[in-house]
PDB file of C-alpha atoms and ligand atoms in Angstrom:
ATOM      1  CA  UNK A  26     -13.461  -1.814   6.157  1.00 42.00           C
ATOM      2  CA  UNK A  27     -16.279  -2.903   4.437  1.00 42.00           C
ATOM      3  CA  UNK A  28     -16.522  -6.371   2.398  1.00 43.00           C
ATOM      4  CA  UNK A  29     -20.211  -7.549   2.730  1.00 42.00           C
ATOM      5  CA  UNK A  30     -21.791  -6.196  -0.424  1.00 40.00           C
ATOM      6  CA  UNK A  31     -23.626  -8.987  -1.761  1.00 43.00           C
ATOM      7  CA  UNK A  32     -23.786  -7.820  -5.144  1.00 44.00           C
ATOM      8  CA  UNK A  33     -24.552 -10.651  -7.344  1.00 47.00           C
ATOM      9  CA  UNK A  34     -21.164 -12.056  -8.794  1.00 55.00           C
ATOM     10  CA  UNK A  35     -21.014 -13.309 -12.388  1.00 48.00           C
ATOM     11  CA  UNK A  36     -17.877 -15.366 -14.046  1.00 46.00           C
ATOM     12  CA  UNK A  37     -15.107 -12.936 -15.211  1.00 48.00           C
ATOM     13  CA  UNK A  38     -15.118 -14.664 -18.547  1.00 45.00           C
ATOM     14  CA  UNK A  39     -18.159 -12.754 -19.512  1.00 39.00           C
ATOM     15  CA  UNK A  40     -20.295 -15.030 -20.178  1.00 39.00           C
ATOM     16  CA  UNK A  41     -22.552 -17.078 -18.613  1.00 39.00           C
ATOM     17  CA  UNK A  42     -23.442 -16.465 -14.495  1.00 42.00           C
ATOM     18  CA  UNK A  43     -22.278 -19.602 -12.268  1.00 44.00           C
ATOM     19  CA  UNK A  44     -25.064 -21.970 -12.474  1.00 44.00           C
ATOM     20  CA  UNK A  45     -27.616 -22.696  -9.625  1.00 44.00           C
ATOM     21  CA  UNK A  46     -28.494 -26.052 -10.448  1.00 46.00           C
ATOM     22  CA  UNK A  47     -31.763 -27.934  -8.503  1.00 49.00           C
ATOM     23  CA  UNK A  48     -30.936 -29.602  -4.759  1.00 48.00           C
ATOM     24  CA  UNK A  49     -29.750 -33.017  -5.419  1.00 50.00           C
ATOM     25  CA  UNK A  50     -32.219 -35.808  -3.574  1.00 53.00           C
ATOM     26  CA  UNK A  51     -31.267 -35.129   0.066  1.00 51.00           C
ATOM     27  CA  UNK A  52     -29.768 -38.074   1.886  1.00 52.00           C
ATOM     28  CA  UNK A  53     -30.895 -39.071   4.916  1.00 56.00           C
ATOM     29  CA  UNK A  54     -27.597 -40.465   6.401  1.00 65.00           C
ATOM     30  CA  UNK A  55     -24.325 -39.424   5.137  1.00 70.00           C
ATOM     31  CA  UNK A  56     -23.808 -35.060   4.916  1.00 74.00           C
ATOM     32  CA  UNK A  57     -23.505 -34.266   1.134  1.00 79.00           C
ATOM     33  CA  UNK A  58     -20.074 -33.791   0.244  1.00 89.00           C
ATOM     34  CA  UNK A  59     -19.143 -30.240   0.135  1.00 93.00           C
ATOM     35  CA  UNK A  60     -17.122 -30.812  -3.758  1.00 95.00           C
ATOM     36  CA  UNK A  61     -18.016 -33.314  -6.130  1.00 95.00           C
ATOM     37  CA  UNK A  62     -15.008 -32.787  -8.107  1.00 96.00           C
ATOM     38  CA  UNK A  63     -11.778 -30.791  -7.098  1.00 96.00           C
ATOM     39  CA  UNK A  64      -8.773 -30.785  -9.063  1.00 95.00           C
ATOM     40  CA  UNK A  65      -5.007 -28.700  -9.462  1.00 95.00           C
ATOM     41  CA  UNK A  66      -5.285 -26.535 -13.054  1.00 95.00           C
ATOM     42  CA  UNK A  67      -2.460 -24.377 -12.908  1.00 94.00           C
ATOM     43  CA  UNK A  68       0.708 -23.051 -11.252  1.00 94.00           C
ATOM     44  CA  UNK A  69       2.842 -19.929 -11.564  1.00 93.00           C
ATOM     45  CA  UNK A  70       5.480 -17.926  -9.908  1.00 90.00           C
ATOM     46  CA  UNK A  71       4.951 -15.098 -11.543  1.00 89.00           C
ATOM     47  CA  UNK A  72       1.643 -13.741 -11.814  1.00 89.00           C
ATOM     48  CA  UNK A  73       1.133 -13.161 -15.751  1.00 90.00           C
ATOM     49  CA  UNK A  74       2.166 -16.670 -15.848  1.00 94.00           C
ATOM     50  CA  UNK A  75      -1.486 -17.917 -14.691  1.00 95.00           C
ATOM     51  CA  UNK A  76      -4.255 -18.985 -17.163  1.00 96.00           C
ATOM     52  CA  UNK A  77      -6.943 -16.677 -17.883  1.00 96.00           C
ATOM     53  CA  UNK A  78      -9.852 -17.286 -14.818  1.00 96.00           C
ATOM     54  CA  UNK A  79     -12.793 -19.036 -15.493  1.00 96.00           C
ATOM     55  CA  UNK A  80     -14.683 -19.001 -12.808  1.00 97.00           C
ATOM     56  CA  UNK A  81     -14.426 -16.671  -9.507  1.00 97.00           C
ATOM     57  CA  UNK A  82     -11.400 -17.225  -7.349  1.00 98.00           C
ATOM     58  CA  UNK A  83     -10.971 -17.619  -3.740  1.00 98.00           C
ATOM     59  CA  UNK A  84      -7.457 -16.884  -2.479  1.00 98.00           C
ATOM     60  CA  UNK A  85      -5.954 -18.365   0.689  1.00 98.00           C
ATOM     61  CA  UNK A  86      -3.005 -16.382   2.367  1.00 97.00           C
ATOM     62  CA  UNK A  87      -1.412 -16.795   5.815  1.00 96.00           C
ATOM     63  CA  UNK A  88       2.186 -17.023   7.608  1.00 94.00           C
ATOM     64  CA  UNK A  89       3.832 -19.936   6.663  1.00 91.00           C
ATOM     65  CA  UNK A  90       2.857 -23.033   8.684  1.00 93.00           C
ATOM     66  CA  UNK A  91      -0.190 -21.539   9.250  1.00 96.00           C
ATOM     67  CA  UNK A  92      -2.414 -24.532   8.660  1.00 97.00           C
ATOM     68  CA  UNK A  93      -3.305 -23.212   5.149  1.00 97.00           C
ATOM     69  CA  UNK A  94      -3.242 -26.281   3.040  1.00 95.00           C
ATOM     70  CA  UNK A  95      -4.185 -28.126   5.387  1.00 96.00           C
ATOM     71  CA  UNK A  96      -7.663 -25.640   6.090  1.00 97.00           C
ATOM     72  CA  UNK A  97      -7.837 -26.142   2.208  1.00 97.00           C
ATOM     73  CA  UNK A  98      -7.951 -29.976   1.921  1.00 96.00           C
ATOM     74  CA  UNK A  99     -10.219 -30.044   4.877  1.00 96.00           C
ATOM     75  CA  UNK A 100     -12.872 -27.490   3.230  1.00 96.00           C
ATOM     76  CA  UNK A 101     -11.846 -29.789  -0.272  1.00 95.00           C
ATOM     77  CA  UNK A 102     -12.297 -33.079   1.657  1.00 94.00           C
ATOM     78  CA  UNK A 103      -8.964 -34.056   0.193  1.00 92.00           C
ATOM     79  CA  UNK A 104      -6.238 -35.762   1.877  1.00 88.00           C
ATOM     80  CA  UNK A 105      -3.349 -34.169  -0.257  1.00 88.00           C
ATOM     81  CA  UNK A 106      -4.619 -32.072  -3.239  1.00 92.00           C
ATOM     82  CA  UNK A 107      -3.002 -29.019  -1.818  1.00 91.00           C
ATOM     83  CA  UNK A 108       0.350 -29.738  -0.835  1.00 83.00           C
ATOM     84  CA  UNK A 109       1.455 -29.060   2.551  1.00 66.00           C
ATOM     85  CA  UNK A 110       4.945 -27.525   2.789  1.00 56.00           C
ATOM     86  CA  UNK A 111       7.410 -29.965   4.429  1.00 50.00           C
ATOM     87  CA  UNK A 112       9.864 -26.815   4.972  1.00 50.00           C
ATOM     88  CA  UNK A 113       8.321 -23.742   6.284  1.00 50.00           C
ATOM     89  CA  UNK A 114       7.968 -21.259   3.427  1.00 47.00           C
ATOM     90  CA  UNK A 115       9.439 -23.422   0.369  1.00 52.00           C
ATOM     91  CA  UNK A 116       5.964 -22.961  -1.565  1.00 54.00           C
ATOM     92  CA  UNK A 117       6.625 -19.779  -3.672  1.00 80.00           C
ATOM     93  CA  UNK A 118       4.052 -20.733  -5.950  1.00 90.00           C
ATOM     94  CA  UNK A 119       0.392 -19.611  -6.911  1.00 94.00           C
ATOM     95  CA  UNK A 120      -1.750 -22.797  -7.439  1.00 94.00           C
ATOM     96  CA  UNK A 121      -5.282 -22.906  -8.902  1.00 96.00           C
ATOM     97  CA  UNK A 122      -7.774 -25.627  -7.726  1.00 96.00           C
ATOM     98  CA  UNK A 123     -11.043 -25.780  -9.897  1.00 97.00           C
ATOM     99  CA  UNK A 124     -13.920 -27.032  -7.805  1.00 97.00           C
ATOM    100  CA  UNK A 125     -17.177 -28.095  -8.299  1.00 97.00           C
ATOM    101  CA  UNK A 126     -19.692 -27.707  -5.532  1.00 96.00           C
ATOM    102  CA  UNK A 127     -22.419 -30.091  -4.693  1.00 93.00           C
ATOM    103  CA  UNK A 128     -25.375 -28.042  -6.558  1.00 94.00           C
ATOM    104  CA  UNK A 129     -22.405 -28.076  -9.771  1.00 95.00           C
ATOM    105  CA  UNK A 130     -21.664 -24.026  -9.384  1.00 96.00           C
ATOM    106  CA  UNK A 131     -17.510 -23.744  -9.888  1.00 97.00           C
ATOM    107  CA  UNK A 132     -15.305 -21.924  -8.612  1.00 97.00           C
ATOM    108  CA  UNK A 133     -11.156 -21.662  -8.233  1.00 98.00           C
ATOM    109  CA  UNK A 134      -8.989 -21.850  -4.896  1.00 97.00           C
ATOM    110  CA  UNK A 135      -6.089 -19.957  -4.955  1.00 97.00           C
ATOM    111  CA  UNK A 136      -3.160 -21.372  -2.475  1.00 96.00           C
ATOM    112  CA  UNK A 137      -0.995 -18.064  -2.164  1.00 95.00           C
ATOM    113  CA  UNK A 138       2.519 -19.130  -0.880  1.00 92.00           C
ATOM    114  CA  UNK A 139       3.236 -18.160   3.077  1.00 92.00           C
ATOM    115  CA  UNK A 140       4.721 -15.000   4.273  1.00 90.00           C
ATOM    116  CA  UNK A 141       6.639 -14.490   7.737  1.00 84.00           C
ATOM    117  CA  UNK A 142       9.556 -17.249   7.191  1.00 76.00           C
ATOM    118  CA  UNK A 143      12.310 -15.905   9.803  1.00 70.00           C
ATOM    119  CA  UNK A 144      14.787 -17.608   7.685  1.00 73.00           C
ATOM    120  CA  UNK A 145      13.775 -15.835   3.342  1.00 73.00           C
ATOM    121  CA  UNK A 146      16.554 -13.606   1.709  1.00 81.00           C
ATOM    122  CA  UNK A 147      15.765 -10.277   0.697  1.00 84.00           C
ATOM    123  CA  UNK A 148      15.383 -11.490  -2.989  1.00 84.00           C
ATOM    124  CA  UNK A 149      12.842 -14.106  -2.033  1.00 82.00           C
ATOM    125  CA  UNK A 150      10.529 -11.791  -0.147  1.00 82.00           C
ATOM    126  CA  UNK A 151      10.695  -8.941  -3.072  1.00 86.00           C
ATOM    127  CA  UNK A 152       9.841 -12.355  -4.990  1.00 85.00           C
ATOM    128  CA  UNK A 153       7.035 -13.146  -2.975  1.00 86.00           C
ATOM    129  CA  UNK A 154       5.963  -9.497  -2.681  1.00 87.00           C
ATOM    130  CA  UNK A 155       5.477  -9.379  -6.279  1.00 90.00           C
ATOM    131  CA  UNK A 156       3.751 -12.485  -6.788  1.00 91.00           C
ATOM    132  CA  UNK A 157       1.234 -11.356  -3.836  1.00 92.00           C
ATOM    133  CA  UNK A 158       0.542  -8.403  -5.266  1.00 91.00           C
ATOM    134  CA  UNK A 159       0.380  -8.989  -8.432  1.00 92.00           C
ATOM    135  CA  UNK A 160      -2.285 -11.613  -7.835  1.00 95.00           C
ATOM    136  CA  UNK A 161      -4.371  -9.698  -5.366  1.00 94.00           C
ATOM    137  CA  UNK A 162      -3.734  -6.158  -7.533  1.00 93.00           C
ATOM    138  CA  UNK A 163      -4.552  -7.378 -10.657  1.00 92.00           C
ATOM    139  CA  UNK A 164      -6.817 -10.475 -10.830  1.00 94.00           C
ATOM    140  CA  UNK A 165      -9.929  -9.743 -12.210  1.00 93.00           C
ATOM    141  CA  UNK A 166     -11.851 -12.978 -10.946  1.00 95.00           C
ATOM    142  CA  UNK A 167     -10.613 -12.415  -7.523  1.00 96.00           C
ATOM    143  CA  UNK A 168     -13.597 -12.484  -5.793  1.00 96.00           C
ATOM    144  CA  UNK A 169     -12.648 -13.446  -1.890  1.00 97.00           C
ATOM    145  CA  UNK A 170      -9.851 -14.090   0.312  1.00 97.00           C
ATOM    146  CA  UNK A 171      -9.771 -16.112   3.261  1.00 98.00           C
ATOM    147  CA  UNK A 172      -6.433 -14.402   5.822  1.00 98.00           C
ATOM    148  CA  UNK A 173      -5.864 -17.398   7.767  1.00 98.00           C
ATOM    149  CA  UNK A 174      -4.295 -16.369  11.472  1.00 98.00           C
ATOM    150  CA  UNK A 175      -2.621 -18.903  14.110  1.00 98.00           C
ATOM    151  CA  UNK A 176      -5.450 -18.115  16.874  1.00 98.00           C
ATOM    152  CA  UNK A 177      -2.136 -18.979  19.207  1.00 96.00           C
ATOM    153  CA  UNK A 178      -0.609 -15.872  17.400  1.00 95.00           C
ATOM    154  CA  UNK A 179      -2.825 -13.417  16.557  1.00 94.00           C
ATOM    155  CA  UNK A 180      -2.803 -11.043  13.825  1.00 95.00           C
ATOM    156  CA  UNK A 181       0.752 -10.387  13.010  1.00 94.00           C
ATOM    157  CA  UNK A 182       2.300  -6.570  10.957  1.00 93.00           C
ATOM    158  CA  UNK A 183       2.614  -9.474   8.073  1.00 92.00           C
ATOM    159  CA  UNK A 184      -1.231 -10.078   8.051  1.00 95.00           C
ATOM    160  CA  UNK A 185      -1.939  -6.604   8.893  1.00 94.00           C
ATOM    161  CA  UNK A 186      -0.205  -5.638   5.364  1.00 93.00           C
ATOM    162  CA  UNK A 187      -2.019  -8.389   3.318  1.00 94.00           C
ATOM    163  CA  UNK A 188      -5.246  -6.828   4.616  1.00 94.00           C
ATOM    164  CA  UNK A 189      -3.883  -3.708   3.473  1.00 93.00           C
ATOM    165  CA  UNK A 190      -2.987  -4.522   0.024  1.00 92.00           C
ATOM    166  CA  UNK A 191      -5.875  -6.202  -0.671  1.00 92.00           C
ATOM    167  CA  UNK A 192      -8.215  -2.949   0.196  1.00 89.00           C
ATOM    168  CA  UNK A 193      -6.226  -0.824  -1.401  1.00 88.00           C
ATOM    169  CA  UNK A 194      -7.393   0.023  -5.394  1.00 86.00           C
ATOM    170  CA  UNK A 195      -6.854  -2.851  -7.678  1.00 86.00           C
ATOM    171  CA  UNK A 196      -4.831  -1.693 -10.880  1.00 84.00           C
ATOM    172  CA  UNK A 197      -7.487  -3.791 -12.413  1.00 85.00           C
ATOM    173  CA  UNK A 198     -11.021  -3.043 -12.327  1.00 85.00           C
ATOM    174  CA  UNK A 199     -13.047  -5.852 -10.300  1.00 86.00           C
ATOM    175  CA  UNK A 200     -15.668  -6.006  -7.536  1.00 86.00           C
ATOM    176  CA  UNK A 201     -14.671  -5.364  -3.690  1.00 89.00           C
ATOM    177  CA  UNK A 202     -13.016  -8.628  -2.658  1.00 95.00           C
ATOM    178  CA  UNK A 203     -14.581 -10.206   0.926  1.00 96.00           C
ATOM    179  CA  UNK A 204     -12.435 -10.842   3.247  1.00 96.00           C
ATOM    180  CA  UNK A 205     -12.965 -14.185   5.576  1.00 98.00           C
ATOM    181  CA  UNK A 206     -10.939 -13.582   8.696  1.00 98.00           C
ATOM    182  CA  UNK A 207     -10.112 -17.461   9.838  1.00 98.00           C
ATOM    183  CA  UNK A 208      -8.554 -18.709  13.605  1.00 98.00           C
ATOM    184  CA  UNK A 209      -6.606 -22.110  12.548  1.00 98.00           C
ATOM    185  CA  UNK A 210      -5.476 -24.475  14.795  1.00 98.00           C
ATOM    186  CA  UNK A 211      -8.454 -24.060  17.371  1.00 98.00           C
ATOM    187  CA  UNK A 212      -7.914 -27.420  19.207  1.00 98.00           C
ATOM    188  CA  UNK A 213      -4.603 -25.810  20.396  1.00 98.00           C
ATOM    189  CA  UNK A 214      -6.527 -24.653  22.869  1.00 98.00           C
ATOM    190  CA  UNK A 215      -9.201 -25.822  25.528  1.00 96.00           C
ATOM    191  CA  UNK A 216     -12.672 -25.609  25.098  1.00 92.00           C
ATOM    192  CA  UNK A 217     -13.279 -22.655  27.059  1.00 91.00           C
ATOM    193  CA  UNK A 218     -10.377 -20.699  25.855  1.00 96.00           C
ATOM    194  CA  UNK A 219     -11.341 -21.068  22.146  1.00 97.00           C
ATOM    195  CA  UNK A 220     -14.703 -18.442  22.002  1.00 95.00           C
ATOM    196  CA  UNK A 221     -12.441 -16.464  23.906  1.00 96.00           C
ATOM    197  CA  UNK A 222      -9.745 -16.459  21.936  1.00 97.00           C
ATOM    198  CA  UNK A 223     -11.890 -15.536  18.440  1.00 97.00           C
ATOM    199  CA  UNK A 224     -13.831 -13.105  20.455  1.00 96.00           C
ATOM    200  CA  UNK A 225     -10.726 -11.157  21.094  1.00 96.00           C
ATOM    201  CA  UNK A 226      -9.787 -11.391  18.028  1.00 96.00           C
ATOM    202  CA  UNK A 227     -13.118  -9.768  16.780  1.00 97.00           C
ATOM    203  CA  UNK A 228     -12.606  -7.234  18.825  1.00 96.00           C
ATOM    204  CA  UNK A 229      -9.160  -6.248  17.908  1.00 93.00           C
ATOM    205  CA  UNK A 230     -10.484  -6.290  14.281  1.00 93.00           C
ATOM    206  CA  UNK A 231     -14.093  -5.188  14.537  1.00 94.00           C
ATOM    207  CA  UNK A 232     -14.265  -8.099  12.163  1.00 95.00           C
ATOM    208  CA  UNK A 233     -15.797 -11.495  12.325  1.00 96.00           C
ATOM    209  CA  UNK A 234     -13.692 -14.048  12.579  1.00 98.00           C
ATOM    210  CA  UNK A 235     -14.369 -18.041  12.018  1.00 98.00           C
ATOM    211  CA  UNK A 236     -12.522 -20.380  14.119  1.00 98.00           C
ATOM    212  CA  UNK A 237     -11.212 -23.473  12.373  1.00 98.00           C
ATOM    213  CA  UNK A 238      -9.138 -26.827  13.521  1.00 98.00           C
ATOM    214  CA  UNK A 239      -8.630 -29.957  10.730  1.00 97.00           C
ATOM    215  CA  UNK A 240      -9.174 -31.880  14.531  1.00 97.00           C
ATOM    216  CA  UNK A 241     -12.638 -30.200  14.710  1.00 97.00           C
ATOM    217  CA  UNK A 242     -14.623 -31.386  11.803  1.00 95.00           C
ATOM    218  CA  UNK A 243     -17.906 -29.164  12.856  1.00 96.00           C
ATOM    219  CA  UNK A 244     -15.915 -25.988  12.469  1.00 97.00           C
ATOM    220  CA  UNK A 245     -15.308 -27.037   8.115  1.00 97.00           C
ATOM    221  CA  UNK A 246     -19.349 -26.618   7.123  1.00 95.00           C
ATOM    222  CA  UNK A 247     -19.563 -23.390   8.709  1.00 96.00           C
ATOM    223  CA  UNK A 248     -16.479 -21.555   7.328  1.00 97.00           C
ATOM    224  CA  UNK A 249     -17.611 -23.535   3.522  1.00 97.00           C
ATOM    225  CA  UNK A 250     -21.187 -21.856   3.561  1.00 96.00           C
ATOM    226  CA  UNK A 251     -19.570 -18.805   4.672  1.00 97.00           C
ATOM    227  CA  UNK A 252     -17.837 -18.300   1.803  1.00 97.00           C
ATOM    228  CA  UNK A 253     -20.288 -19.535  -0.343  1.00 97.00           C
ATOM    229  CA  UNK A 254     -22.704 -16.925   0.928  1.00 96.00           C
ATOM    230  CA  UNK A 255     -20.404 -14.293   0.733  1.00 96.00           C
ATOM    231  CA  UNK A 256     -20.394 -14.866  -2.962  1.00 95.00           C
ATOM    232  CA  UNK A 257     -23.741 -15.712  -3.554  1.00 94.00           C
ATOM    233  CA  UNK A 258     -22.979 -19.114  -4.957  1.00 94.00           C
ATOM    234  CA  UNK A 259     -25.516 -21.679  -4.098  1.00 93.00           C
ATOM    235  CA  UNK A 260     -27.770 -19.933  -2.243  1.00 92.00           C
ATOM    236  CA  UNK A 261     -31.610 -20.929  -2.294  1.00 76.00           C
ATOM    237  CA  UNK A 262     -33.838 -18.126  -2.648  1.00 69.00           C
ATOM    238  CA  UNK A 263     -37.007 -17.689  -1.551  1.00 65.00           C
ATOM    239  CA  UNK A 264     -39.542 -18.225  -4.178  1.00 67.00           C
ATOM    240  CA  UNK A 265     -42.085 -14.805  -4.130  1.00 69.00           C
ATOM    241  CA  UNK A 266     -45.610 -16.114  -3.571  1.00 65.00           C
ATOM    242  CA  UNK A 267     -47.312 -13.885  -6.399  1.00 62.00           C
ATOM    243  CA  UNK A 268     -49.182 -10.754  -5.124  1.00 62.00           C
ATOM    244  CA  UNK A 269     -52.767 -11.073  -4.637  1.00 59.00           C
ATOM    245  CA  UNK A 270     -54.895  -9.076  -7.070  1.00 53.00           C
ATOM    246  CA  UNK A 271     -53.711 -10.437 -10.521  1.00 48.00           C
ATOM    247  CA  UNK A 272     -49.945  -9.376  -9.872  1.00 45.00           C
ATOM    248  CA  UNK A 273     -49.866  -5.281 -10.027  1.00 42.00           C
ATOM    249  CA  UNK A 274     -47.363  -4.205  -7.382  1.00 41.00           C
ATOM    250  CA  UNK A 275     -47.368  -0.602  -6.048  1.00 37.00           C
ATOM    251  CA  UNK A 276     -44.885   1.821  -7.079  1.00 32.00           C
TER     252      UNK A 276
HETATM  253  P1  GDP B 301       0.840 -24.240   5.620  1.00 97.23           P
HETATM  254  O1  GDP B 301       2.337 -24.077   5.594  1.00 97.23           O
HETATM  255  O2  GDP B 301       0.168 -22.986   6.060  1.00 97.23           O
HETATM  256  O3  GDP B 301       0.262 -24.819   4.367  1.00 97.23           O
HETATM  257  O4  GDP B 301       0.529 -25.249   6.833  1.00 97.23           O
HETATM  258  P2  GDP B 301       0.222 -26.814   6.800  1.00 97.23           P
HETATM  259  O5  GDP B 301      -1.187 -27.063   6.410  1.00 97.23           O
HETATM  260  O6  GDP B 301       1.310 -27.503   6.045  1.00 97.23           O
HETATM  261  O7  GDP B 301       0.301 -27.137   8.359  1.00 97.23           O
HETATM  262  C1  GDP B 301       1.480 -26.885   9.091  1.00 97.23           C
HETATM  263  C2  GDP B 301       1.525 -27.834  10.281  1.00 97.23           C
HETATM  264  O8  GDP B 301       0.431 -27.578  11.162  1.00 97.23           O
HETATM  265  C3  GDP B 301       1.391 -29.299   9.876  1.00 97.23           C
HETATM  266  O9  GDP B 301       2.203 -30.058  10.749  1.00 97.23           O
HETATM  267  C4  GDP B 301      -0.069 -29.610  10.116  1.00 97.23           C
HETATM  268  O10 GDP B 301      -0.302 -30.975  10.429  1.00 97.23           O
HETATM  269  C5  GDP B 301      -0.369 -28.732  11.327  1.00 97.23           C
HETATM  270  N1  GDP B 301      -1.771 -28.306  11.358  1.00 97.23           N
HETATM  271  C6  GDP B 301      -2.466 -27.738  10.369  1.00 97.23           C
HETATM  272  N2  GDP B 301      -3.733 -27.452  10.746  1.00 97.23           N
HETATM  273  C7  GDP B 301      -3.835 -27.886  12.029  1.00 97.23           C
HETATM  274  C8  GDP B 301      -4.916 -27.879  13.000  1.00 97.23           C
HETATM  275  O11 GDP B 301      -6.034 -27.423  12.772  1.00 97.23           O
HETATM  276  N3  GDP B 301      -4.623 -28.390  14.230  1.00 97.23           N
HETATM  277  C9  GDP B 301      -3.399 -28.885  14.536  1.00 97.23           C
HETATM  278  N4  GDP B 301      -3.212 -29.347  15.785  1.00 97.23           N
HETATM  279  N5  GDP B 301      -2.369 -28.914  13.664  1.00 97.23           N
HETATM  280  C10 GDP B 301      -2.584 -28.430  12.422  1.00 97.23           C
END
């Protein structure tokens, strides 16, 4: 599998690139806040049902209870914009969050309901099966997803076939989505069983995995500029010091 092209990503509207606005005045205290503005846009059940995109998206998928929305208001540094499920897989829903970051790019989070509840029907996980793949088959703006694993777990058949679907060919044309492989619920286990615990995981996968607890702040910045890099949002380039010699480059 290969999901680290670094092509440069534009909005799926067309028009204009995200923006890569000038570093606000650094402060010397307080971190800058990863989001200056965050807020819920739209939900469907059914795929068509969702608005056109307008910026890239960023879907979020794991078993139920996985720690999904909570990962998401952590990254969001919101206490409840995504809603948590009370009951284990009642979320059948596709929500869009429209973010802005702190150097003003945007982009959308997509909350993609649970899989793996012992206790669905039949007709809710054809349901659900339709809804995933409709979004993840057919979404042009879908730029990223972030599979979020229990690291008590491990990678479960269910999360094996979401990796699946999502790198198999889109019945829409769009660039190769990345894929952010993420280890919730870290502070489950001690300190020295945690590296352990991801580094298995890596090599299970021959992927890299991030590990990530809501209990361990430090482990939200990392997974953030992750995916920021992997979509080339926000990133400062290097400014070319202009060749000596009046500027003629060889060729
Ligand atoms: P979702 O169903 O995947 O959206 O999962 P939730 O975010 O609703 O979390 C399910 C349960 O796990 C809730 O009781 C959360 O408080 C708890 N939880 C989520 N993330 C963590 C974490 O990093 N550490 C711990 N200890 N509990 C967590």
């Amino acid at each position: 599998m290969k999901h680290n092209g670094r092509q440069s990503r534009r909005a799926p509207s067309g028009d204009a690139a995200i923006a890569l606005p000038q570093d606000p005045m650094p402060s010397p205290s307080a971190p800058p806040p990863r989001v200056t503005q965050a807020e819920f846009v739209a939900g469907a059940s059914r795929a068509e049902q969702l608005p056109p995109p307008k910026t890239l998206e960023v879907a979020f998928a794991g078993r139920s209870n996985v720690g999904k929305s909570s990962l998401m208001n952590a990254l969001l540094q919101r206490k409840k914009l995504v809603r948590t499920s009370g009951t284990p897989g009642c979320t059948r829903q596709i929500s869009l969050f429209e973010v802005t970051t702190r150097l003003g790019s945007r982009l959308t989070l997509v909350d993609l309901p649970g899989y793996g509840y012992a206790k669905r029907s039949h007709a809710e996980r054809r349901e659900w099966s339709e809804l995933i793949q409709g979004y993840l088959l057919q979404r042009p703006a879908l730029a990223a997803l972030v599979a979020l694993v229990d690291i008590r777990r491990g990678l479960q058949p269910e999360d094996q076939q979401l990796l699946e679907l999502v790198g198999s060919v889109p019945t829409r044309k769009r660039p190769p989505v990345e894929i952010l492989m993420v280890a919730t619920k870290l502070d489950k286990l001690s300190g020295s069983e945690r590296r352990l615990a991801v580094q298995k995981l890596e090599r299970e996968t021959s992927l890299k995995w991030f590990g990530f607890s809501t209990e361990l702040s430090e482990t939200h910045e990392p997974l953030w500029r992750a995916l920021l890099a992997r979509l080339d949002i926000d990133q400062k380039r290097p400014v070319a010091a202009p060749p000596e010699g009046g500027g003629e480059t060889e060729g």
